[in-house]
């Protein structure tokens, strides 16, 4: 069976029970990572998740040493997860304590905790390699993730933990949303901001420790941050953003695990992150709200509108038009002839543009502090932004001004 055939089989959960369970577990992990990461991203605490992920390494090493010392299998996943959770929790609390009790900023505290814990973890892994049972431990897989040889019990543990993390995100979504956007207002409504902050970091911690086996401690932070960043391109609403981030994270985990299962040489963690990055690039380029392509098209349409407007105003003032793009736009619209003379359609459009410009000029004098004046982009017709009564008053003022000027003349 070739790679393509095996990929299709794995994609539809037909490649064996273990592969299907790993794919489902990775999908649930990505779903919980994307939704939890959305709040971390909105709270501007992305670096804290990086510290949490690197702080898991000493816990993995110490848990392995302790389990071997008591005569059990040092690779027992629940024990390693418990050790990494305790270690990362200590790292998280240290970051929080340093930030509150010293003059160091949060990023400085994160840098100190991250480097110290990760360095200590590397030392422990080096020690483990010298142990008689350490050479076969496979703990290096926790750095970049690996599903090869994963036991059914391990895949089940990851799937259940991922579903529980997603459930916690759903239950805490309202207070976390409030704290992420306006912690001062949240405090006035009785929300304990510090506890909610710790809950956010706790969710990041849970996602990190359950993702060690699949994604690895170095790359799990990418699964926490890339999905919400990609989701932000598609919407301005928090609820939709969380949902989109969860979907992107879930698909990244699922498709990445399937690709890794289809080819044993592909490391699971990097593949999942690359799939997530693919979703990010699609969002960054093709999102209709903030995508690069949509922004380029909006800019081009705006330029065309500007040239059309300026061309029509030049026609109304009987001024020559020299800009080539403006001439092409007006000719394409049938408003000028090849010799630059305005057609009947062009004269009507030019008069309308000049009248609209006069209306806006009078509106700026009459209503200098009105919010509508501040929102005016120089192109939108006044009928779309002001009420008929306002426009009638503006027309009356224009007529009075013209009458006064005529009387003076």
PDB file of C-alpha atoms in Angstrom, residues 67-190:
ATOM      1  CA  UNK A  67       9.373   5.594  38.821  1.00  0.00           C
ATOM      2  CA  UNK A  68      12.522   3.631  37.947  1.00  0.00           C
ATOM      3  CA  UNK A  69      13.779   3.981  41.530  1.00  0.00           C
ATOM      4  CA  UNK A  70      10.548   2.345  42.772  1.00  0.00           C
ATOM      5  CA  UNK A  71      10.927  -0.494  40.304  1.00  0.00           C
ATOM      6  CA  UNK A  72       8.165   0.458  37.868  1.00  0.00           C
ATOM      7  CA  UNK A  73       8.254   1.330  34.181  1.00  0.00           C
ATOM      8  CA  UNK A  74       9.706   4.826  33.903  1.00  0.00           C
ATOM      9  CA  UNK A  75       7.858   5.392  30.620  1.00  0.00           C
ATOM     10  CA  UNK A  76       4.382   5.082  32.162  1.00  0.00           C
ATOM     11  CA  UNK A  77       2.585   8.026  30.516  1.00  0.00           C
ATOM     12  CA  UNK A  78       0.266   9.062  33.387  1.00  0.00           C
ATOM     13  CA  UNK A  79       3.291   9.273  35.702  1.00  0.00           C
ATOM     14  CA  UNK A  80       5.248  11.358  33.199  1.00  0.00           C
ATOM     15  CA  UNK A  81       2.235  13.638  32.663  1.00  0.00           C
ATOM     16  CA  UNK A  82       1.852  14.101  36.424  1.00  0.00           C
ATOM     17  CA  UNK A  83       5.538  14.959  36.801  1.00  0.00           C
ATOM     18  CA  UNK A  84       5.479  17.425  33.919  1.00  0.00           C
ATOM     19  CA  UNK A  85       2.294  19.021  35.272  1.00  0.00           C
ATOM     20  CA  UNK A  86       3.843  19.584  38.697  1.00  0.00           C
ATOM     21  CA  UNK A  87       7.043  20.962  37.161  1.00  0.00           C
ATOM     22  CA  UNK A  88       5.254  23.338  34.797  1.00  0.00           C
ATOM     23  CA  UNK A  89       2.909  24.464  37.582  1.00  0.00           C
ATOM     24  CA  UNK A  90       5.933  25.382  39.689  1.00  0.00           C
ATOM     25  CA  UNK A  91       7.384  27.276  36.731  1.00  0.00           C
ATOM     26  CA  UNK A  92       4.086  29.115  36.177  1.00  0.00           C
ATOM     27  CA  UNK A  93       3.842  30.096  39.834  1.00  0.00           C
ATOM     28  CA  UNK A  94       7.454  31.263  39.797  1.00  0.00           C
ATOM     29  CA  UNK A  95       6.763  33.539  36.809  1.00  0.00           C
ATOM     30  CA  UNK A  96       3.694  34.933  38.566  1.00  0.00           C
ATOM     31  CA  UNK A  97       5.575  35.417  41.868  1.00  0.00           C
ATOM     32  CA  UNK A  98       8.588  37.121  40.240  1.00  0.00           C
ATOM     33  CA  UNK A  99       6.291  39.479  38.324  1.00  0.00           C
ATOM     34  CA  UNK A 100       4.322  40.445  41.449  1.00  0.00           C
ATOM     35  CA  UNK A 101       7.124  40.619  44.022  1.00  0.00           C
ATOM     36  CA  UNK A 102       9.993  42.127  42.040  1.00  0.00           C
ATOM     37  CA  UNK A 103      10.529  44.950  39.579  1.00  0.00           C
ATOM     38  CA  UNK A 104      11.170  42.526  36.744  1.00  0.00           C
ATOM     39  CA  UNK A 105       8.725  42.614  33.857  1.00  0.00           C
ATOM     40  CA  UNK A 106       6.824  39.491  32.879  1.00  0.00           C
ATOM     41  CA  UNK A 107       8.958  38.802  29.803  1.00  0.00           C
ATOM     42  CA  UNK A 108      12.139  38.950  31.909  1.00  0.00           C
ATOM     43  CA  UNK A 109      10.627  36.530  34.444  1.00  0.00           C
ATOM     44  CA  UNK A 110       9.561  34.209  31.638  1.00  0.00           C
ATOM     45  CA  UNK A 111      13.051  34.248  30.133  1.00  0.00           C
ATOM     46  CA  UNK A 112      14.655  33.401  33.468  1.00  0.00           C
ATOM     47  CA  UNK A 113      12.243  30.573  34.345  1.00  0.00           C
ATOM     48  CA  UNK A 114      12.212  29.145  30.813  1.00  0.00           C
ATOM     49  CA  UNK A 115      15.998  28.933  30.493  1.00  0.00           C
ATOM     50  CA  UNK A 116      16.621  27.595  34.010  1.00  0.00           C
ATOM     51  CA  UNK A 117      13.953  24.889  33.853  1.00  0.00           C
ATOM     52  CA  UNK A 118      14.860  23.804  30.342  1.00  0.00           C
ATOM     53  CA  UNK A 119      18.549  23.679  31.224  1.00  0.00           C
ATOM     54  CA  UNK A 120      17.782  21.601  34.318  1.00  0.00           C
ATOM     55  CA  UNK A 121      15.671  19.253  32.192  1.00  0.00           C
ATOM     56  CA  UNK A 122      18.489  18.719  29.701  1.00  0.00           C
ATOM     57  CA  UNK A 123      20.820  17.873  32.586  1.00  0.00           C
ATOM     58  CA  UNK A 124      18.310  15.316  33.867  1.00  0.00           C
ATOM     59  CA  UNK A 125      17.965  13.739  30.418  1.00  0.00           C
ATOM     60  CA  UNK A 126      21.752  13.449  30.234  1.00  0.00           C
ATOM     61  CA  UNK A 127      21.786  11.720  33.626  1.00  0.00           C
ATOM     62  CA  UNK A 128      18.999   9.380  32.532  1.00  0.00           C
ATOM     63  CA  UNK A 129      21.028   8.317  29.496  1.00  0.00           C
ATOM     64  CA  UNK A 130      23.743   7.059  31.839  1.00  0.00           C
ATOM     65  CA  UNK A 131      21.250   4.833  33.714  1.00  0.00           C
ATOM     66  CA  UNK A 132      20.989   1.200  32.739  1.00  0.00           C
ATOM     67  CA  UNK A 133      17.302   1.594  31.918  1.00  0.00           C
ATOM     68  CA  UNK A 134      17.698   5.070  30.441  1.00  0.00           C
ATOM     69  CA  UNK A 135      19.029   4.280  26.995  1.00  0.00           C
ATOM     70  CA  UNK A 136      15.737   2.709  25.942  1.00  0.00           C
ATOM     71  CA  UNK A 137      13.584   5.320  27.630  1.00  0.00           C
ATOM     72  CA  UNK A 138      12.807   7.254  24.456  1.00  0.00           C
ATOM     73  CA  UNK A 139      12.353  10.445  26.429  1.00  0.00           C
ATOM     74  CA  UNK A 140      13.817  12.460  23.560  1.00  0.00           C
ATOM     75  CA  UNK A 141      10.474  11.906  21.827  1.00  0.00           C
ATOM     76  CA  UNK A 142       8.966  14.344  24.323  1.00  0.00           C
ATOM     77  CA  UNK A 143      10.994  17.143  22.737  1.00  0.00           C
ATOM     78  CA  UNK A 144       9.422  16.930  19.258  1.00  0.00           C
ATOM     79  CA  UNK A 145       6.624  14.409  19.765  1.00  0.00           C
ATOM     80  CA  UNK A 146       6.124  10.964  18.310  1.00  0.00           C
ATOM     81  CA  UNK A 147       3.169   8.632  17.897  1.00  0.00           C
ATOM     82  CA  UNK A 148       5.234   5.694  16.684  1.00  0.00           C
ATOM     83  CA  UNK A 149       4.774   2.808  19.069  1.00  0.00           C
ATOM     84  CA  UNK A 150       2.170   4.662  21.132  1.00  0.00           C
ATOM     85  CA  UNK A 151       0.115   2.290  23.255  1.00  0.00           C
ATOM     86  CA  UNK A 152      -3.660   2.232  23.087  1.00  0.00           C
ATOM     87  CA  UNK A 153      -3.806   3.189  26.760  1.00  0.00           C
ATOM     88  CA  UNK A 154      -1.610   6.242  26.062  1.00  0.00           C
ATOM     89  CA  UNK A 155      -3.748   7.339  23.116  1.00  0.00           C
ATOM     90  CA  UNK A 156      -6.879   6.900  25.243  1.00  0.00           C
ATOM     91  CA  UNK A 157      -5.366   9.000  28.041  1.00  0.00           C
ATOM     92  CA  UNK A 158      -4.532  11.813  25.611  1.00  0.00           C
ATOM     93  CA  UNK A 159      -7.987  11.701  23.974  1.00  0.00           C
ATOM     94  CA  UNK A 160      -9.851  11.804  27.291  1.00  0.00           C
ATOM     95  CA  UNK A 161      -7.635  14.570  28.694  1.00  0.00           C
ATOM     96  CA  UNK A 162      -8.057  16.616  25.514  1.00  0.00           C
ATOM     97  CA  UNK A 163     -11.840  16.314  25.693  1.00  0.00           C
ATOM     98  CA  UNK A 164     -11.787  17.337  29.381  1.00  0.00           C
ATOM     99  CA  UNK A 165      -9.631  20.398  28.598  1.00  0.00           C
ATOM    100  CA  UNK A 166     -12.064  21.448  25.865  1.00  0.00           C
ATOM    101  CA  UNK A 167     -14.913  21.054  28.366  1.00  0.00           C
ATOM    102  CA  UNK A 168     -13.156  23.308  30.888  1.00  0.00           C
ATOM    103  CA  UNK A 169     -12.671  25.954  28.201  1.00  0.00           C
ATOM    104  CA  UNK A 170     -16.406  25.860  27.448  1.00  0.00           C
ATOM    105  CA  UNK A 171     -17.337  26.201  31.124  1.00  0.00           C
ATOM    106  CA  UNK A 172     -14.966  29.124  31.797  1.00  0.00           C
ATOM    107  CA  UNK A 173     -15.392  30.935  28.484  1.00  0.00           C
ATOM    108  CA  UNK A 174     -17.427  33.889  29.846  1.00  0.00           C
ATOM    109  CA  UNK A 175     -15.184  35.007  32.742  1.00  0.00           C
ATOM    110  CA  UNK A 176     -12.059  34.348  30.663  1.00  0.00           C
ATOM    111  CA  UNK A 177     -13.436  36.480  27.821  1.00  0.00           C
ATOM    112  CA  UNK A 178     -14.192  39.313  30.232  1.00  0.00           C
ATOM    113  CA  UNK A 179     -10.732  39.184  31.813  1.00  0.00           C
ATOM    114  CA  UNK A 180      -9.002  38.895  28.433  1.00  0.00           C
ATOM    115  CA  UNK A 181     -10.568  42.137  27.169  1.00  0.00           C
ATOM    116  CA  UNK A 182     -11.051  44.313  30.235  1.00  0.00           C
ATOM    117  CA  UNK A 183      -9.568  43.011  33.505  1.00  0.00           C
ATOM    118  CA  UNK A 184     -10.358  46.276  35.348  1.00  0.00           C
ATOM    119  CA  UNK A 185     -14.047  46.056  34.477  1.00  0.00           C
ATOM    120  CA  UNK A 186     -14.039  42.331  35.284  1.00  0.00           C
ATOM    121  CA  UNK A 187     -12.724  43.140  38.761  1.00  0.00           C
ATOM    122  CA  UNK A 188     -15.546  45.651  39.358  1.00  0.00           C
ATOM    123  CA  UNK A 189     -18.126  42.974  38.511  1.00  0.00           C
ATOM    124  CA  UNK A 190     -16.720  40.653  41.160  1.00  0.00           C
TER     125      UNK A 190
END
